[in-house]
XYZ file of C-alpha atoms in Angstrom:
376
model
C 3.639 -2.600 -5.439
C -0.162 -4.170 -4.722
C -0.245 -3.087 -1.237
C 0.769 0.678 -2.363
C -1.284 0.800 -4.858
C -4.429 -0.340 -2.519
C -2.726 1.888 -0.055
C -3.374 4.729 -2.345
C -6.579 3.819 -3.496
C -7.645 3.963 0.044
C -6.179 7.488 0.601
C -7.901 9.072 -2.467
C -11.347 7.279 -0.984
C -10.695 9.085 2.576
C -9.653 12.616 1.069
C -12.515 12.314 -0.886
C -14.937 11.677 2.200
C -13.059 14.246 4.461
C -11.333 11.796 6.785
C -7.422 12.124 8.171
C -5.480 9.282 7.539
C -2.051 8.121 8.996
C 0.800 5.673 7.267
C 2.494 3.401 9.190
C 5.804 1.652 7.900
C 8.029 -1.044 8.877
C 11.025 0.828 9.231
C 13.554 -1.507 10.789
C 13.524 -5.128 12.039
C 15.924 -6.802 14.664
C 15.625 -10.662 14.338
C 12.040 -12.735 13.007
C 9.645 -10.505 11.588
C 6.418 -11.566 9.693
C 7.018 -8.422 7.516
C 9.751 -6.813 6.296
C 11.061 -2.898 6.372
C 8.694 -1.077 3.440
C 5.808 -2.705 4.733
C 3.108 -0.284 4.991
C -0.785 -0.079 6.107
C -3.171 3.096 5.660
C -5.068 4.182 8.901
C -8.191 6.272 8.509
C -9.118 7.886 11.335
C -12.746 5.978 11.503
C -10.148 2.679 12.081
C -10.120 1.292 8.327
C -7.075 -0.279 7.638
C -5.377 -1.332 4.307
C -1.967 -3.212 3.728
C -0.546 -4.767 6.891
C 2.487 -4.617 9.110
C 2.396 -7.802 10.436
C 0.139 -11.227 10.212
C -2.161 -9.449 12.113
C -0.792 -9.379 15.671
C 0.267 -6.036 15.679
C -2.608 -4.145 13.490
C -4.738 -3.735 16.798
C -2.377 -1.738 18.786
C -0.914 -0.329 15.761
C -4.516 1.216 14.929
C -4.492 2.977 18.479
C -0.913 4.411 17.832
C -2.090 5.499 14.420
C -5.113 7.065 15.642
C -2.812 8.891 18.064
C -0.842 10.083 15.264
C -3.654 11.581 13.583
C -4.910 13.356 16.905
C -1.579 15.155 17.469
C -0.919 15.552 13.884
C 2.713 13.972 14.228
C 4.994 11.415 13.397
C 5.644 8.701 16.180
C 7.961 5.471 16.585
C 6.870 2.484 17.904
C 8.914 -0.559 18.723
C 7.274 -4.008 19.453
C 9.101 -6.449 20.738
C 7.794 -9.734 19.752
C 10.537 -11.816 20.714
C 9.495 -10.913 24.574
C 6.356 -13.193 25.063
C 5.404 -11.500 28.280
C 5.188 -8.083 26.168
C 2.381 -6.280 27.956
C 2.384 -3.250 25.481
C 0.952 -6.002 22.518
C -0.360 -8.014 25.033
C -0.137 -11.470 22.816
C 2.387 -14.442 22.875
C 3.959 -13.476 19.189
C 6.292 -16.075 18.732
C 8.033 -14.003 16.014
C 11.443 -13.754 17.595
C 12.256 -10.303 16.600
C 12.250 -6.345 17.311
C 9.957 -4.468 15.142
C 10.419 -0.508 14.679
C 7.086 1.044 13.180
C 7.001 4.550 12.052
C 3.460 6.477 11.856
C 3.851 9.438 10.292
C 0.438 11.941 9.861
C -0.619 12.328 6.711
C -0.960 16.304 5.862
C -2.738 16.806 2.732
C -1.856 20.184 2.482
C 1.897 19.478 2.579
C 3.372 19.316 -0.634
C 5.014 15.839 -1.378
C 3.592 14.180 1.672
C 4.339 11.099 2.168
C 1.476 9.984 -0.207
C 2.592 11.965 -2.770
C 6.018 10.827 -2.887
C 4.142 7.149 -3.288
C 2.110 8.153 -6.279
C 4.990 8.448 -8.342
C 5.590 5.005 -8.241
C 2.662 4.750 -10.319
C 3.728 7.456 -13.470
C 6.272 5.128 -14.594
C 6.584 1.518 -14.577
C 10.101 1.770 -13.507
C 12.000 0.737 -10.500
C 12.450 3.520 -7.973
C 13.535 4.308 -4.101
C 11.096 5.820 -1.607
C 13.311 7.113 1.881
C 12.090 7.110 5.403
C 14.244 8.918 7.818
C 13.097 7.654 11.177
C 14.985 7.176 14.644
C 15.215 4.979 17.458
C 16.114 7.667 20.057
C 13.273 8.169 22.926
C 11.528 11.802 22.262
C 13.561 12.477 18.714
C 11.797 14.284 16.045
C 10.688 11.760 13.299
C 11.517 12.975 10.024
C 9.081 10.380 8.123
C 9.040 9.720 4.137
C 11.466 12.062 2.626
C 12.726 11.452 -0.866
C 11.306 9.732 -4.428
C 14.156 8.769 -6.089
C 14.297 7.041 -10.035
C 17.412 6.916 -12.017
C 17.459 9.608 -14.612
C 14.836 11.566 -12.859
C 15.107 15.132 -10.391
C 14.906 13.578 -6.828
C 11.731 14.904 -5.326
C 12.039 15.844 -1.462
C 9.396 16.417 0.832
C 10.017 20.347 2.834
C 13.493 18.721 4.251
C 15.822 19.059 1.414
C 18.722 19.320 4.339
C 19.311 15.583 4.674
C 22.320 13.807 3.118
C 20.349 10.774 1.878
C 20.434 11.037 -1.919
C 23.301 9.355 -1.941
C 21.776 6.144 0.128
C 18.624 5.863 -2.524
C 21.263 5.756 -5.737
C 22.731 2.892 -3.977
C 19.499 1.051 -3.009
C 18.713 1.798 -6.719
C 21.828 0.355 -8.097
C 22.201 -2.611 -6.106
C 18.263 -3.407 -6.299
C 17.784 -3.876 -2.687
C 16.538 -1.854 0.291
C 18.902 -0.795 2.480
C 18.809 0.526 5.888
C 22.000 2.915 7.193
C 23.322 5.606 9.477
C 22.473 9.079 8.199
C 26.005 10.752 7.201
C 27.613 12.638 10.156
C 24.159 12.316 12.381
C 24.334 9.886 14.850
C 20.876 10.405 15.736
C 18.732 9.560 12.446
C 18.926 6.782 9.954
C 17.434 6.006 6.694
C 15.207 3.336 4.930
C 15.657 3.566 1.452
C 13.229 1.258 -0.098
C 13.878 -0.611 -3.461
C 10.667 -0.958 -5.243
C 9.593 -2.524 -8.600
C 6.998 -2.292 -10.492
C 4.282 -4.905 -10.845
C 4.784 -8.119 -12.166
C 3.672 -7.577 -16.013
C 2.424 -11.311 -16.980
C 1.880 -11.727 -20.453
C -0.867 -15.001 -21.157
C -0.874 -16.141 -25.074
C -4.566 -17.721 -25.120
C -7.783 -17.308 -23.405
C -9.552 -20.525 -23.150
C -11.495 -21.194 -20.009
C -8.004 -22.874 -18.319
C -6.932 -19.135 -18.302
C -9.197 -18.147 -16.145
C -8.191 -19.139 -13.144
C -4.819 -18.087 -13.685
C -6.096 -14.702 -14.599
C -7.765 -14.732 -11.165
C -4.987 -16.087 -8.922
C -2.123 -13.527 -10.497
C -4.772 -10.443 -10.304
C -4.692 -10.905 -6.316
C -1.203 -10.495 -6.318
C -1.260 -7.153 -8.051
C 0.197 -8.516 -11.560
C -0.820 -6.778 -14.287
C -1.798 -9.160 -16.598
C -2.232 -9.037 -20.967
C -3.801 -11.559 -22.466
C -3.087 -12.061 -26.403
C -5.438 -14.812 -28.439
C -6.387 -14.758 -32.271
C -9.847 -15.940 -31.708
C -12.236 -12.929 -31.135
C -14.683 -15.023 -29.069
C -12.580 -15.994 -26.773
C -10.219 -12.759 -25.905
C -12.990 -10.404 -24.144
C -12.605 -8.516 -21.696
C -16.199 -9.709 -20.438
C -14.256 -13.115 -20.156
C -11.388 -11.510 -18.147
C -12.342 -8.792 -16.255
C -9.352 -8.781 -14.158
C -6.853 -8.216 -16.893
C -5.375 -5.128 -17.880
C -5.216 -5.577 -21.234
C -6.976 -8.176 -23.764
C -6.050 -8.020 -27.267
C -7.309 -10.135 -30.499
C -4.137 -10.320 -32.545
C -1.739 -12.329 -34.764
C 1.223 -13.978 -33.319
C 3.102 -11.042 -35.130
C 1.438 -8.802 -34.066
C 1.241 -9.589 -30.065
C 4.143 -7.860 -28.512
C 3.552 -4.172 -30.529
C 1.933 -2.875 -27.475
C 3.582 -4.353 -24.478
C 6.025 -2.855 -22.617
C 8.863 -5.033 -21.813
C 11.055 -5.392 -18.900
C 12.560 -7.514 -16.167
C 9.349 -7.992 -14.632
C 7.359 -8.969 -17.867
C 6.973 -13.185 -17.772
C 5.215 -15.065 -20.426
C 3.062 -17.845 -20.649
C 1.973 -19.552 -23.709
C -1.416 -21.657 -23.451
C -3.470 -21.239 -26.614
C -3.533 -25.192 -27.274
C -2.637 -24.247 -31.029
C 0.669 -25.044 -31.873
C 1.467 -23.189 -34.992
C 0.370 -20.193 -32.617
C 2.653 -21.106 -29.945
C 5.700 -22.069 -32.024
C 5.047 -18.149 -33.925
C 4.931 -16.581 -31.024
C 8.168 -18.388 -29.546
C 10.043 -17.371 -32.362
C 9.438 -13.869 -31.400
C 9.963 -14.296 -27.954
C 13.403 -15.742 -28.151
C 14.553 -12.665 -29.413
C 14.018 -10.412 -26.832
C 15.479 -9.889 -23.152
C 13.043 -11.638 -20.840
C 13.144 -14.001 -17.891
C 10.910 -16.740 -18.443
C 8.947 -18.077 -20.621
C 6.688 -20.815 -19.443
C 4.838 -23.200 -22.446
C 2.001 -25.590 -21.474
C 2.071 -29.364 -22.631
C 3.944 -32.121 -22.474
C 8.263 -32.308 -22.853
C 7.155 -33.842 -26.637
C 5.335 -30.584 -27.822
C 8.558 -28.573 -26.529
C 10.965 -30.940 -28.071
C 9.343 -30.556 -31.527
C 8.971 -26.727 -31.068
C 12.839 -27.015 -30.762
C 12.971 -28.883 -33.865
C 11.149 -26.944 -35.935
C 12.962 -23.805 -34.824
C 16.193 -25.968 -35.880
C 14.697 -26.995 -39.214
C 14.400 -23.289 -39.985
C 18.182 -22.787 -38.883
C 17.225 -20.969 -35.412
C 19.202 -22.544 -32.797
C 18.777 -21.544 -29.131
C 21.773 -21.169 -27.020
C 22.184 -22.314 -23.781
C 21.255 -19.130 -22.031
C 17.679 -19.171 -23.845
C 16.772 -22.538 -22.901
C 17.207 -21.768 -19.491
C 14.615 -19.467 -19.373
C 12.083 -21.209 -21.374
C 10.022 -23.716 -19.056
C 8.517 -26.896 -20.370
C 6.264 -28.484 -19.405
C 5.320 -25.116 -17.575
C 4.552 -25.134 -13.559
C 6.156 -26.509 -10.450
C 5.425 -30.668 -9.744
C 2.065 -30.077 -7.395
C 0.453 -33.229 -8.663
C -1.656 -30.771 -10.210
C -4.688 -31.703 -12.767
C -7.572 -29.379 -13.103
C -7.123 -25.638 -14.514
C -7.158 -24.520 -10.747
C -4.133 -26.577 -9.837
C -2.299 -25.955 -13.341
C -2.850 -22.384 -12.557
C -1.762 -22.844 -9.309
C 1.735 -24.853 -9.949
C 2.398 -21.875 -13.070
C 1.931 -19.138 -10.400
C 4.349 -20.710 -8.126
C 6.886 -21.393 -10.341
C 7.253 -17.978 -12.061
C 7.208 -16.743 -8.185
C 9.999 -18.950 -7.714
C 12.124 -17.887 -10.872
C 11.235 -14.255 -9.762
C 12.938 -15.188 -6.846
C 15.634 -17.341 -7.620
C 14.571 -20.231 -5.769
C 13.963 -23.862 -6.524
C 10.364 -23.898 -4.832
C 11.419 -26.550 -2.589
C 9.592 -27.146 0.729
C 10.314 -24.430 3.372
C 10.348 -27.626 5.858
C 14.298 -28.392 4.464
C 15.659 -24.741 4.396
C 18.086 -23.909 6.976
C 18.503 -20.872 6.855
C 16.266 -17.859 7.479
C 13.318 -17.330 5.527
C 13.666 -13.880 4.395
C 16.692 -12.296 3.444
C 17.671 -9.607 5.705
C 17.559 -5.952 4.836
C 21.022 -4.604 4.322
C 21.947 -2.473 7.248
C 25.162 -0.768 7.898
C 26.257 2.238 9.640
C 28.361 5.078 8.137
C 30.061 7.552 11.204
């Protein structure tokens, strides 16, 4: 969502300045690639790039293709074979060992439900959704482009082309919470990228000390929505945490009153106040969340669990599994910046269902392949 939000902001600025734009989307990958299907980049007619479709190796040529799409006001699909070191079109030895198909869409701001307007729907509500893009790998084929936005319990929003039979694919992607690429039903020419998109991560930091500041800066770079709750009015201020979306001065029992909690919400307890942390922990064990990180030594967590037990509150194994104390991956962190890095790394590992080990020892592919199948 961070990339999409930046693209939407860049488009708004370009539109206000009267500049034309094109949207580049990675719609399919065969083999290895730096970016996966669903990666996007906005290009303005004066060459400004927002987002990324590779690690930088394709952007130069993609800029030229995007400008051509803007000039001709047509959608175009370009294939880059990065496994071929003699690829004269790209002119670089990329070494990614994959084939990347990128769709360039001219953004006509006069057309209702154009690709940008469909992406804008993502920011209207904090729920997961699917954006569907139809493309063809055949030469000279008409490229339909981004044609559908779908969110559960809402009417699907189509572009001008409502005849494509892709709603079922969008529903499947949403139900399985995964991006899909499929051949269209009864259509041998076109495929659909049903891109599953989660809302941004919501990080609730309980505490507003100086050691929270690097944590806020790091997570804001990732596009996470940050909420800070703390009892000290001198510490919990917007001036101290300009990157945070919300900063509250609250008592522990009031902390959750103004927070939307979903599968993308993660909690970090870092107040250095034992009683405050314990009071908040009592609240958190009553809700559904995937991660509660507690700063401090193991003895602190054990004391908290003992105090809860003395009050007749016994945590299930399921609840104990989502509590991480001491917080963070074992990186040898010492400074507040390093500790922040270890916390962010642990949350990301939990989010991805990983152990946080070195990629050096990984025997399979780094990225999970996008689900690709054919329906005939």
